[in-house]
CSV table of C-alpha atoms in Angstrom, one decimal:
chain,number,residue,atom,x,y,z
A,10,MET,CA,-24.8,12.1,2.4
A,11,SER,CA,-24.4,10.5,-1.1
A,12,ARG,CA,-21.8,7.8,-1.8
A,13,SER,CA,-19.8,10.1,-4.1
A,14,LYS,CA,-19.7,12.8,-1.5
A,15,LYS,CA,-18.6,10.4,1.2
A,16,SER,CA,-15.9,9.0,-1.1
A,17,ILE,CA,-14.6,12.5,-1.8
A,18,LYS,CA,-14.6,13.4,1.9
A,19,ASN,CA,-12.8,10.2,2.8
A,20,SER,CA,-10.4,10.7,-0.1
A,21,CYS,CA,-9.6,14.2,0.9
A,22,TYR,CA,-8.9,13.4,4.5
A,23,ALA,CA,-6.8,10.4,3.6
A,24,LEU,CA,-4.9,12.3,0.9
A,25,VAL,CA,-4.1,15.2,3.2
A,26,LYS,CA,-3.0,12.7,5.9
A,27,GLN,CA,-0.8,10.8,3.4
A,28,ILE,CA,0.9,13.9,2.0
A,29,ILE,CA,1.7,15.4,5.5
A,30,VAL,CA,3.0,12.0,6.7
A,31,LEU,CA,5.1,11.6,3.6
A,32,LEU,CA,6.7,15.0,4.1
A,33,LEU,CA,7.4,14.3,7.8
A,34,ASN,CA,8.7,10.9,7.0
A,35,PHE,CA,11.0,12.4,4.4
A,36,LEU,CA,12.4,14.9,6.9
A,37,VAL,CA,12.9,12.2,9.6
A,38,LYS,CA,14.5,9.8,7.1
A,39,THR,CA,16.9,12.6,6.0
A,40,ILE,CA,17.9,13.1,9.7
A,41,PHE,CA,18.2,9.3,10.0
A,42,ILE,CA,20.7,9.0,7.1
A,43,ARG,CA,22.8,11.9,8.5
A,44,THR,CA,22.9,10.6,12.1
A,45,LEU,CA,22.8,6.8,12.0
A,46,GLY,CA,24.3,6.0,8.6
A,47,LYS,CA,24.1,3.2,6.1
A,48,GLU,CA,24.2,0.2,8.5
A,49,TYR,CA,21.2,1.3,10.5
A,50,LEU,CA,19.5,2.4,7.3
A,51,GLY,CA,19.9,-1.2,6.0
A,52,ILE,CA,18.7,-2.8,9.3
A,53,ASN,CA,15.7,-0.4,9.4
A,54,GLY,CA,14.8,-1.3,5.7
A,55,LEU,CA,15.1,-5.0,6.5
A,56,PHE,CA,13.0,-4.9,9.6
A,57,ASN,CA,10.4,-2.7,7.9
A,58,ASN,CA,9.9,-5.5,5.4
A,59,LEU,CA,9.7,-8.1,8.1
A,60,PHE,CA,7.2,-5.8,9.9
A,61,LEU,CA,5.0,-5.9,6.8
A,62,LEU,CA,5.3,-9.7,6.6
A,63,PHE,CA,4.1,-9.9,10.2
A,64,SER,CA,1.2,-7.5,9.8
A,65,PHE,CA,0.2,-8.4,6.2
A,66,ALA,CA,-3.3,-6.8,6.1
A,67,GLU,CA,-4.0,-8.7,9.4
A,68,PHE,CA,-3.7,-12.1,7.8
A,69,GLY,CA,-6.5,-11.2,5.4
A,70,LEU,CA,-8.9,-10.4,8.3
A,71,GLY,CA,-9.1,-6.8,7.2
A,72,SER,CA,-10.7,-7.3,3.8
A,73,SER,CA,-12.8,-10.1,5.1
A,74,MET,CA,-14.2,-8.0,7.9
A,75,ILE,CA,-14.9,-4.9,5.7
A,76,TYR,CA,-16.7,-7.1,3.1
A,77,SER,CA,-18.8,-8.8,5.8
A,78,PHE,CA,-20.1,-5.4,7.1
A,79,TYR,CA,-21.2,-4.0,3.7
A,80,GLU,CA,-24.6,-5.7,3.6
A,81,PRO,CA,-25.7,-5.4,7.3
A,82,LEU,CA,-24.6,-1.7,7.3
A,83,ALA,CA,-26.5,-1.0,4.1
A,84,LYS,CA,-29.6,-2.7,5.6
A,85,GLU,CA,-29.1,-1.2,9.0
A,86,ASP,CA,-29.0,-4.6,10.6
A,87,TYR,CA,-27.2,-3.5,13.8
A,88,LYS,CA,-27.6,-6.8,15.6
A,89,LYS,CA,-25.7,-8.6,12.8
A,90,CYS,CA,-23.1,-5.8,12.9
A,91,SER,CA,-22.6,-6.3,16.6
A,92,GLY,CA,-22.2,-10.1,16.2
A,93,LEU,CA,-19.7,-9.6,13.4
A,94,TYR,CA,-17.8,-7.1,15.5
A,95,HIS,CA,-17.3,-9.3,18.5
A,96,TYR,CA,-16.5,-12.3,16.4
A,97,TYR,CA,-13.7,-10.5,14.6
A,98,GLN,CA,-12.5,-9.1,17.9
A,99,LYS,CA,-11.7,-12.7,19.0
A,100,MET,CA,-10.1,-13.6,15.7
A,101,TYR,CA,-7.8,-10.5,15.9
A,102,LEU,CA,-6.6,-11.4,19.3
A,103,ILE,CA,-5.8,-15.0,18.2
A,104,MET,CA,-4.0,-13.6,15.1
A,105,SER,CA,-1.9,-11.2,17.1
A,106,GLY,CA,-0.8,-14.1,19.3
A,107,VAL,CA,0.3,-16.0,16.3
A,108,VAL,CA,2.3,-13.0,15.0
A,109,LEU,CA,4.1,-12.7,18.4
A,110,LEU,CA,4.9,-16.5,18.4
A,111,MET,CA,6.2,-16.3,14.8
A,112,GLY,CA,8.5,-13.4,15.7
A,113,ILE,CA,10.0,-15.1,18.7
A,114,VAL,CA,10.6,-18.2,16.6
A,115,LEU,CA,12.5,-16.1,14.0
A,116,ILE,CA,14.9,-14.5,16.5
A,117,PRO,CA,17.6,-17.3,16.3
A,118,PHE,CA,17.6,-17.0,12.5
A,119,LEU,CA,18.2,-13.2,12.4
A,120,PRO,CA,22.0,-13.5,11.9
A,121,TYR,CA,21.4,-15.3,8.6
A,122,PHE,CA,19.6,-12.2,7.3
A,123,ILE,CA,22.3,-9.7,8.2
A,124,GLU,CA,25.8,-9.7,6.6
A,125,GLU,CA,28.8,-10.3,8.9
A,126,GLY,CA,30.4,-6.9,8.3
A,127,VAL,CA,27.6,-5.0,10.0
A,128,GLN,CA,29.0,-3.4,13.2
A,129,ILE,CA,25.9,-3.6,15.3
A,130,GLN,CA,25.8,-5.9,18.4
A,131,GLN,CA,23.5,-9.0,18.0
A,132,SER,CA,21.9,-8.3,21.3
A,133,LYS,CA,20.8,-4.8,20.1
A,134,ILE,CA,19.5,-6.2,16.8
A,135,VAL,CA,17.3,-8.7,18.8
A,136,ILE,CA,15.9,-5.8,20.9
A,137,TYR,CA,15.2,-3.7,17.9
A,138,PHE,CA,13.5,-6.7,16.2
A,139,LEU,CA,11.3,-7.4,19.3
A,140,LEU,CA,10.2,-3.7,19.3
A,141,TYR,CA,9.1,-4.1,15.6
A,142,ILE,CA,7.2,-7.3,16.4
A,143,LEU,CA,5.5,-5.8,19.5
A,144,SER,CA,4.4,-2.8,17.4
A,145,ALA,CA,3.1,-5.1,14.7
A,146,CYS,CA,1.1,-7.1,17.2
A,147,ILE,CA,-0.5,-4.1,18.9
A,148,ASN,CA,-1.3,-2.5,15.5
A,149,ASN,CA,-3.1,-5.7,14.5
A,150,ILE,CA,-5.0,-6.0,17.8
A,151,PHE,CA,-6.8,-2.7,17.2
A,152,SER,CA,-7.2,-2.8,13.5
A,153,TYR,CA,-10.7,-4.3,13.6
A,154,LYS,CA,-11.9,-1.1,15.2
A,155,ALA,CA,-10.7,1.0,12.2
A,156,ASN,CA,-12.2,-1.6,9.8
A,157,ILE,CA,-15.8,-1.0,10.8
A,158,MET,CA,-15.4,2.8,10.4
A,159,THR,CA,-13.9,2.1,6.9
A,160,ALA,CA,-16.8,-0.2,5.9
A,161,ASP,CA,-19.3,2.4,7.1
A,162,GLN,CA,-17.7,5.0,4.8
A,163,ASN,CA,-16.3,6.9,7.8
A,164,GLN,CA,-12.6,6.4,7.0
A,165,TYR,CA,-12.0,10.1,7.6
A,166,LEU,CA,-12.2,9.3,11.4
A,167,VAL,CA,-9.4,6.9,11.0
A,168,SER,CA,-7.3,9.3,8.9
A,169,LYS,CA,-7.8,12.1,11.4
A,170,ALA,CA,-6.5,10.0,14.3
A,171,GLN,CA,-3.6,8.6,12.3
A,172,LEU,CA,-2.5,12.0,11.1
A,173,ILE,CA,-2.4,13.6,14.6
A,174,LEU,CA,-0.4,10.7,16.1
A,175,GLU,CA,1.9,10.4,13.1
A,176,ILE,CA,2.8,14.1,13.5
A,177,PHE,CA,3.7,13.7,17.2
A,178,CYS,CA,5.6,10.5,16.4
A,179,TYR,CA,7.7,11.9,13.6
A,180,ILE,CA,8.5,15.1,15.6
A,181,GLY,CA,9.6,12.9,18.5
A,182,GLN,CA,11.7,10.7,16.3
A,183,GLY,CA,13.4,13.6,14.6
A,184,ILE,CA,14.3,15.2,18.0
A,185,THR,CA,15.5,11.9,19.3
A,186,LEU,CA,17.8,11.3,16.3
A,187,LEU,CA,19.3,14.8,16.5
A,188,VAL,CA,19.8,14.8,20.3
A,189,PHE,CA,20.5,11.2,21.3
A,190,LYS,CA,21.2,9.4,18.0
A,191,SER,CA,19.3,6.5,19.4
A,192,PHE,CA,17.6,3.9,17.2
A,193,PHE,CA,16.1,2.3,20.3
A,194,ILE,CA,14.2,5.4,21.3
A,195,TYR,CA,13.3,6.0,17.6
A,196,LEU,CA,11.5,2.6,17.7
A,197,LEU,CA,9.9,3.3,21.0
A,198,PHE,CA,8.0,6.2,19.5
A,199,VAL,CA,6.4,3.8,16.9
A,200,LEU,CA,5.3,1.5,19.8
A,201,PHE,CA,3.8,4.4,21.7
A,202,LYS,CA,2.0,5.6,18.6
A,203,VAL,CA,0.2,2.3,17.9
A,204,MET,CA,-0.8,2.0,21.5
A,205,ILE,CA,-2.4,5.4,21.7
A,206,LEU,CA,-4.0,4.9,18.2
A,207,GLY,CA,-5.7,1.8,19.6
A,208,ILE,CA,-7.1,3.8,22.5
A,209,TRP,CA,-8.3,6.5,20.1
A,210,TYR,CA,-10.1,4.0,17.9
A,211,SER,CA,-11.8,2.6,21.0
A,212,SER,CA,-13.0,6.1,21.9
A,213,ASP,CA,-14.5,6.7,18.4
A,214,ILE,CA,-16.2,3.3,18.4
A,215,SER,CA,-17.8,4.1,21.8
A,216,LYS,CA,-18.9,7.5,20.5
A,217,TYR,CA,-20.3,6.7,17.0
A,218,TYR,CA,-21.2,3.0,17.2
A,219,GLN,CA,-22.9,2.5,20.6
A,220,TYR,CA,-25.1,-0.3,19.2
A,221,LEU,CA,-21.9,-2.5,19.1
A,222,LYS,CA,-22.1,-2.8,22.9
A,223,GLN,CA,-25.2,-5.0,22.7
A,224,GLU,CA,-24.6,-8.7,23.0
A,225,ALA,CA,-25.1,-10.6,19.7
A,226,ARG,CA,-23.8,-13.9,18.3
A,227,LEU,CA,-23.4,-15.2,14.9
A,228,GLU,CA,-24.9,-18.4,13.7
A,229,LYS,CA,-22.5,-21.4,13.2
A,230,LYS,CA,-22.9,-21.2,9.4
A,231,GLU,CA,-22.0,-17.5,9.4
A,232,LYS,CA,-18.9,-18.2,11.4
A,233,GLU,CA,-17.9,-21.0,9.0
A,234,THR,CA,-18.3,-18.6,6.0
A,235,ILE,CA,-16.2,-15.9,7.6
A,236,PHE,CA,-13.6,-18.4,8.6
A,237,ASN,CA,-13.4,-19.8,5.1
A,238,ASN,CA,-13.1,-16.3,3.6
A,239,THR,CA,-10.4,-15.5,6.1
A,240,ILE,CA,-8.3,-18.6,5.2
A,241,THR,CA,-8.7,-17.7,1.5
A,242,LEU,CA,-7.7,-14.1,2.2
A,243,PHE,CA,-4.8,-15.2,4.3
A,244,GLN,CA,-3.4,-17.0,1.3
A,245,LEU,CA,-4.1,-13.9,-0.9
A,246,LYS,CA,-2.6,-11.3,1.4
A,247,PHE,CA,0.4,-13.4,2.4
A,248,SER,CA,1.2,-14.3,-1.3
A,249,LYS,CA,1.0,-10.6,-2.4
A,250,THR,CA,2.9,-9.4,0.6
A,251,LEU,CA,5.6,-12.0,0.0
A,252,ILE,CA,6.0,-10.8,-3.6
A,253,HIS,CA,6.2,-7.1,-2.7
A,254,SER,CA,7.8,-7.2,0.8
A,255,SER,CA,10.4,-10.0,0.5
A,256,ASP,CA,12.9,-8.1,-1.8
A,257,ASN,CA,14.8,-6.5,1.1
A,258,VAL,CA,15.2,-9.9,2.8
A,259,ILE,CA,16.5,-11.5,-0.3
A,260,ILE,CA,18.8,-8.6,-1.2
A,261,SER,CA,20.2,-8.7,2.4
A,262,LEU,CA,20.9,-12.4,2.0
A,263,LEU,CA,22.4,-12.3,-1.5
A,264,VAL,CA,23.9,-8.8,-1.9
A,265,GLY,CA,24.3,-7.4,1.6
A,266,THR,CA,22.5,-5.4,4.3
A,267,ILE,CA,24.1,-2.1,3.2
A,268,ALA,CA,22.6,-2.6,-0.3
A,269,VAL,CA,19.2,-2.8,1.4
A,270,GLY,CA,19.9,0.7,2.8
A,271,TYR,CA,20.5,2.0,-0.8
A,272,TYR,CA,17.4,0.3,-2.1
A,273,SER,CA,15.3,1.5,0.9
A,274,ASN,CA,15.7,5.1,-0.2
A,275,TYR,CA,14.1,4.3,-3.6
A,276,GLU,CA,11.6,2.1,-1.8
A,277,PHE,CA,10.7,5.0,0.5
A,278,VAL,CA,9.8,7.3,-2.5
A,279,ILE,CA,7.8,4.6,-4.3
A,280,VAL,CA,5.9,3.5,-1.2
A,281,GLY,CA,5.1,7.2,-0.5
A,282,VAL,CA,3.7,7.8,-3.9
A,283,GLN,CA,2.0,4.4,-3.8
A,284,GLY,CA,0.5,5.2,-0.4
A,285,ILE,CA,-1.1,8.4,-1.7
A,286,ILE,CA,-2.7,6.5,-4.6
A,287,ALA,CA,-3.8,3.7,-2.4
A,288,VAL,CA,-5.7,6.0,0.0
A,289,LEU,CA,-7.6,7.5,-2.9
A,290,PHE,CA,-8.9,4.1,-3.9
A,291,SER,CA,-9.4,2.6,-0.5
A,292,ALA,CA,-11.5,5.7,0.4
A,293,VAL,CA,-14.0,4.8,-2.4
A,294,ALA,CA,-13.9,1.0,-1.7
A,295,ALA,CA,-16.7,1.2,0.8
A,296,SER,CA,-18.9,3.2,-1.6
A,297,VAL,CA,-18.2,0.6,-4.3
A,298,GLY,CA,-19.1,-2.2,-1.8
A,299,ASN,CA,-22.5,-0.6,-1.1
A,300,PHE,CA,-23.0,0.2,-4.8
A,301,ILE,CA,-22.5,-3.5,-5.8
A,302,VAL,CA,-25.1,-4.6,-3.3
A,303,GLU,CA,-27.7,-2.3,-4.8
A,304,GLN,CA,-26.9,-1.9,-8.6
A,305,ASN,CA,-26.8,-4.2,-11.7
A,306,GLU,CA,-23.8,-5.3,-13.7
A,307,LYS,CA,-24.2,-2.5,-16.3
A,308,GLU,CA,-24.1,0.2,-13.7
A,309,GLN,CA,-21.2,-1.5,-12.0
A,310,TYR,CA,-19.2,-1.5,-15.2
A,311,ARG,CA,-20.0,2.1,-15.9
A,312,ILE,CA,-18.6,3.2,-12.5
A,313,TYR,CA,-15.6,0.9,-13.0
A,314,GLU,CA,-14.7,2.6,-16.3
A,315,ILE,CA,-14.7,6.0,-14.5
A,316,ILE,CA,-12.5,4.8,-11.7
A,317,SER,CA,-10.3,2.9,-14.1
A,318,LEU,CA,-9.7,6.1,-16.2
A,319,LEU,CA,-8.6,7.9,-13.0
A,320,ASN,CA,-6.4,4.9,-12.2
A,321,HIS,CA,-4.8,5.0,-15.6
A,322,TRP,CA,-4.2,8.7,-15.5
A,323,ILE,CA,-2.5,8.6,-12.1
A,324,SER,CA,-0.4,5.5,-12.7
A,325,CYS,CA,0.8,6.8,-16.1
A,326,TRP,CA,1.7,10.2,-14.9
A,327,THR,CA,3.5,9.1,-11.7
A,328,SER,CA,5.4,6.4,-13.4
A,329,ILE,CA,6.8,8.9,-15.9
A,330,CYS,CA,7.7,11.3,-13.1
A,331,LEU,CA,9.6,8.6,-11.3
A,332,LEU,CA,11.5,7.6,-14.4
A,333,LEU,CA,12.6,11.1,-15.1
A,334,LEU,CA,13.1,12.5,-11.6
A,335,PHE,CA,14.3,9.6,-9.4
A,336,GLN,CA,18.0,9.7,-10.0
A,337,ASP,CA,18.3,13.5,-9.6
A,338,PHE,CA,16.2,13.4,-6.4
A,339,ILE,CA,18.4,10.7,-4.8
A,340,VAL,CA,21.6,12.7,-5.6
A,341,LEU,CA,20.2,15.9,-4.1
A,342,TRP,CA,18.7,14.2,-1.1
A,343,ALA,CA,21.0,11.5,0.1
A,344,GLY,CA,24.1,12.0,-2.2
A,345,LYS,CA,25.6,10.4,-5.3
A,346,SER,CA,27.0,7.5,-3.2
A,347,TYR,CA,23.5,6.3,-2.5
A,348,GLN,CA,22.5,6.2,-6.2
A,349,LEU,CA,21.6,2.8,-7.8
A,350,ASN,CA,22.1,2.3,-11.6
A,351,PHE,CA,19.3,3.3,-14.0
A,352,THR,CA,18.5,-0.2,-15.0
A,353,ILE,CA,17.3,-0.9,-11.4
A,354,VAL,CA,15.3,2.3,-11.6
A,355,ILE,CA,13.5,1.1,-14.7
A,356,LEU,CA,12.7,-2.2,-13.1
A,357,LEU,CA,11.4,-0.6,-9.9
A,358,VAL,CA,9.1,1.8,-11.9
A,359,ILE,CA,7.7,-1.2,-13.9
A,360,ILE,CA,7.0,-3.0,-10.6
A,361,TYR,CA,5.4,0.2,-9.3
A,362,TYR,CA,3.2,0.6,-12.4
A,363,LEU,CA,2.0,-3.0,-12.4
A,364,ARG,CA,1.0,-2.6,-8.8
A,365,VAL,CA,-0.8,0.7,-8.8
A,366,ARG,CA,-2.6,0.1,-12.1
A,367,ARG,CA,-4.4,-2.7,-10.5
A,368,GLU,CA,-6.0,-0.5,-7.8
A,369,SER,CA,-9.3,0.0,-9.7
A,370,ILE,CA,-9.8,-3.7,-10.5
A,371,SER,CA,-8.9,-4.7,-7.0
A,372,VAL,CA,-11.4,-2.4,-5.5
A,373,PHE,CA,-14.2,-4.1,-7.4
A,374,ARG,CA,-12.9,-7.6,-6.8
A,375,GLU,CA,-12.8,-7.1,-3.0
A,376,ALA,CA,-16.1,-5.2,-2.9
A,377,ALA,CA,-17.7,-8.1,-4.8
A,378,GLY,CA,-16.2,-10.6,-2.3
A,379,ILE,CA,-14.2,-12.5,-5.0
A,380,PHE,CA,-11.5,-14.1,-3.0
A,381,THR,CA,-11.5,-17.9,-3.5
A,382,GLU,CA,-11.2,-17.6,-7.3
A,383,ILE,CA,-7.8,-16.0,-7.3
A,384,LYS,CA,-6.1,-17.5,-4.2
A,385,ASN,CA,-4.3,-20.2,-6.2
A,386,ILE,CA,-2.9,-17.8,-8.8
A,387,THR,CA,-1.4,-15.6,-6.1
A,388,MET,CA,0.2,-18.6,-4.4
A,389,ILE,CA,1.7,-19.5,-7.7
A,390,ALA,CA,3.0,-15.9,-8.2
A,391,ALA,CA,4.5,-15.9,-4.7
A,392,SER,CA,6.3,-19.2,-5.2
A,393,MET,CA,7.5,-18.2,-8.6
A,394,ASN,CA,8.7,-14.9,-7.3
A,395,LEU,CA,10.6,-16.5,-4.4
A,396,LEU,CA,12.3,-19.1,-6.6
A,397,LEU,CA,13.2,-16.7,-9.4
A,398,SER,CA,14.4,-14.0,-7.0
A,399,LEU,CA,16.8,-16.4,-5.3
A,400,LEU,CA,18.0,-17.8,-8.7
A,401,LEU,CA,18.3,-14.6,-10.7
A,402,GLY,CA,19.4,-12.6,-7.6
A,403,LYS,CA,22.4,-15.0,-7.2
A,404,TRP,CA,23.3,-14.5,-10.9
A,405,PHE,CA,22.5,-10.8,-11.5
A,406,GLY,CA,22.2,-9.2,-8.0
A,407,MET,CA,19.5,-6.7,-7.4
A,408,GLU,CA,18.5,-6.5,-11.0
A,409,GLY,CA,17.7,-10.2,-11.0
A,410,VAL,CA,15.6,-9.9,-7.8
A,411,PHE,CA,13.4,-7.1,-9.3
A,412,PHE,CA,13.2,-8.7,-12.8
A,413,ALA,CA,11.9,-11.9,-11.0
A,414,THR,CA,9.1,-9.8,-9.4
A,415,ILE,CA,8.0,-8.4,-12.8
A,416,VAL,CA,7.9,-11.8,-14.4
A,417,SER,CA,5.9,-13.4,-11.6
A,418,VAL,CA,3.3,-10.6,-11.5
A,419,LEU,CA,2.9,-10.3,-15.3
A,420,THR,CA,2.4,-14.0,-15.9
A,421,THR,CA,-0.1,-14.5,-13.1
A,422,TYR,CA,-2.5,-12.3,-11.3
A,423,PHE,CA,-1.9,-9.1,-13.3
A,424,TRP,CA,-4.1,-10.6,-16.1
A,425,TYR,CA,-6.0,-13.2,-14.1
A,426,GLU,CA,-7.6,-10.9,-11.6
A,427,PRO,CA,-9.3,-8.7,-14.2
A,428,PHE,CA,-10.2,-11.8,-16.1
A,429,ILE,CA,-12.3,-13.0,-13.2
A,430,VAL,CA,-13.8,-9.6,-12.4
A,431,TYR,CA,-14.8,-9.0,-16.0
A,432,LYS,CA,-16.4,-12.4,-16.1
A,433,LYS,CA,-18.1,-12.6,-12.7
A,434,VAL,CA,-18.9,-9.0,-11.8
A,435,PHE,CA,-19.3,-7.0,-15.0
A,436,GLN,CA,-20.2,-9.9,-17.3
A,437,GLN,CA,-18.1,-8.4,-20.0
A,438,SER,CA,-15.6,-9.8,-22.5
A,439,PHE,CA,-12.0,-9.9,-21.2
A,440,SER,CA,-10.9,-8.7,-24.6
A,441,LEU,CA,-12.1,-5.2,-23.6
A,442,PHE,CA,-9.5,-5.2,-20.8
A,443,ILE,CA,-6.7,-6.4,-23.2
A,444,LYS,CA,-7.6,-3.7,-25.7
A,445,GLN,CA,-7.6,-1.0,-23.0
A,446,GLN,CA,-4.2,-2.1,-21.7
A,447,LEU,CA,-2.7,-1.9,-25.2
A,448,ILE,CA,-4.1,1.6,-25.7
A,449,GLU,CA,-2.7,2.6,-22.3
A,450,LEU,CA,0.8,1.3,-23.2
A,451,VAL,CA,0.7,3.5,-26.3
A,452,HIS,CA,-0.3,6.5,-24.2
A,453,ILE,CA,2.6,5.9,-21.8
A,454,GLY,CA,5.1,5.5,-24.6
A,455,ILE,CA,4.1,8.7,-26.4
A,456,ILE,CA,3.8,10.8,-23.2
A,457,TYR,CA,7.1,9.5,-21.8
A,458,GLY,CA,8.9,10.1,-25.1
A,459,ILE,CA,7.7,13.7,-25.5
A,460,THR,CA,8.4,14.5,-21.8
A,461,TRP,CA,11.9,13.0,-22.1
A,462,LEU,CA,12.7,15.3,-25.0
A,463,PHE,CA,12.1,18.3,-22.8
A,464,THR,CA,14.0,17.0,-19.7
A,465,SER,CA,16.9,15.5,-21.6
A,466,LYS,CA,18.1,19.0,-22.4
A,467,ILE,CA,18.9,19.6,-18.7
A,468,SER,CA,22.1,17.8,-17.8
A,469,GLN,CA,23.1,19.4,-14.6
A,470,VAL,CA,21.8,18.2,-11.2
A,471,THR,CA,21.0,21.2,-9.0
A,472,ILE,CA,18.0,22.2,-6.9
A,473,GLY,CA,17.1,24.8,-9.6
A,474,THR,CA,17.3,22.3,-12.5
A,475,PHE,CA,15.4,19.7,-10.5
A,476,ILE,CA,12.5,22.2,-9.9
A,477,ILE,CA,12.4,22.9,-13.7
A,478,LYS,CA,12.3,19.2,-14.4
A,479,CYS,CA,9.4,18.8,-11.9
A,480,MET,CA,7.5,21.6,-13.6
A,481,ILE,CA,8.0,19.9,-17.0
A,482,CYS,CA,6.8,16.6,-15.5
A,483,VAL,CA,3.7,18.2,-14.1
A,484,ILE,CA,2.7,20.2,-17.2
A,485,VAL,CA,3.7,18.2,-20.3
A,486,PRO,CA,2.4,14.7,-19.4
A,487,ASN,CA,-0.9,16.0,-18.1
A,488,CYS,CA,-1.6,18.2,-21.0
A,489,ILE,CA,-0.9,15.4,-23.5
A,490,PHE,CA,-3.0,13.0,-21.4
A,491,LEU,CA,-5.9,15.5,-21.5
A,492,LEU,CA,-5.7,15.5,-25.3
A,493,PHE,CA,-6.2,11.8,-25.2
A,494,ILE,CA,-9.2,11.6,-22.9
A,495,TYR,CA,-11.0,15.0,-22.7
A,496,ARG,CA,-13.8,13.8,-25.1
A,497,LYS,CA,-14.4,10.5,-23.3
A,498,LYS,CA,-17.8,10.4,-21.4
A,499,GLN,CA,-16.0,8.8,-18.4
A,500,PHE,CA,-13.8,11.9,-18.1
A,501,GLN,CA,-16.8,14.2,-18.2
A,502,THR,CA,-18.6,12.2,-15.5
A,503,LEU,CA,-15.5,12.1,-13.4
A,504,ILE,CA,-15.2,15.9,-13.5
A,505,GLN,CA,-18.8,16.2,-12.5
A,506,ILE,CA,-18.4,13.9,-9.6
A,507,LEU,CA,-15.3,15.8,-8.4
A,508,LYS,CA,-17.2,19.1,-8.6
A,509,GLU,CA,-20.1,17.8,-6.5
A,510,GLY,CA,-17.8,16.2,-4.0
A,511,PHE,CA,-15.6,19.3,-3.5
A,512,SER,CA,-18.7,21.3,-2.6
A,513,LEU,CA,-18.4,19.6,0.8
A,514,LEU,CA,-15.1,21.2,1.6
């Protein structure tokens, strides 16, 4: 099966999984708001961010492992694959132990993250936190099994397992909330899910990768290379996770835990959309990794332009939809009392755009194994974000926290990451990237302005008017965008790839 067809297959499985999970998550979160209320919503939002900090892409092991497997899988060097597999297995166990220890150490400090007015017993909060940490550890322990399937362009196996277990988990959580109104049992379902998922991964590995059972060891030099890459990725992943997953913690400290609950509703929508986009690009990452091993810089840049065009289209359209639909959606879903001001919405959408627009460049950077070159800039971004968030958050509240994130991202790795990739991977002038970004900003401005002219005529907030706005946001931006790009050769190639790929389904 060709790379493009494998990418389409993986993307379709991942996309279907993400959409179904998003809808189920939306249903369960609605029940959560109605049954447990704002305080538990705030605690859940805070702990979700702490969960991400404790499972931040497995301390960088995930990307390091996937990158390490590209070459031996392409060359069918199964002995090398087996050696890598068992070496990473040990590293994942060590990493999970570190996560558990960090979680236990943090327990005495939990009261400092939660405002005094919250009417939930401290003993219960500790139990809830321990369940989160335990789930994070188990999730990390088995992640290496999913990584080899991803590197081998068989991510659809991972998506299938995750989808089935997510469905059972969300159904169980929904029933639990309706019948028992228990946050404890709600969290137990997450723990059971990650345990069963680990067993499922093990079964798939035994079935499809029997050669991994053979004993094989890596040379000392290979272990040192992997260890150095992992340390570098640790810095990268931790820095980026600190930037994007620390906001809830800072808001809880400076504004209040209930404010975290308000923000978590917006975050839920953004993460859901972001997740759909992420699976599309992660599904093609393995194909890009194999492509880079075999093709020259000119071909690599040609493929990048196609993927970047798709990235631009998706990020532009979804950002406009969020700006124009967010407030109405929150009112209809959770109620007007859960609505944040529009200034915060604008800041959140800018953060969202800066993150998703980088997907195409990040895919090529990771596939090319470029980690060391950007570790320092991400550490600078994380430090800047933390300092500015605390400072501006104290002065301006939530708006200050989010503005700090925008400043720290724009002034650091948003431009530096593509600078390195254009120079080292594509061997192209960075001015091409700058020019393209300016053109894209013009596109966004024009498309948003025209779409707003249509939606601004609708002032009422009802289900009917929301559906009409959704239809406008689907039709108008995409029609205008097509006028901008339909003559581009990258667009024609993209359409051809999609046609070939969908013949699989």
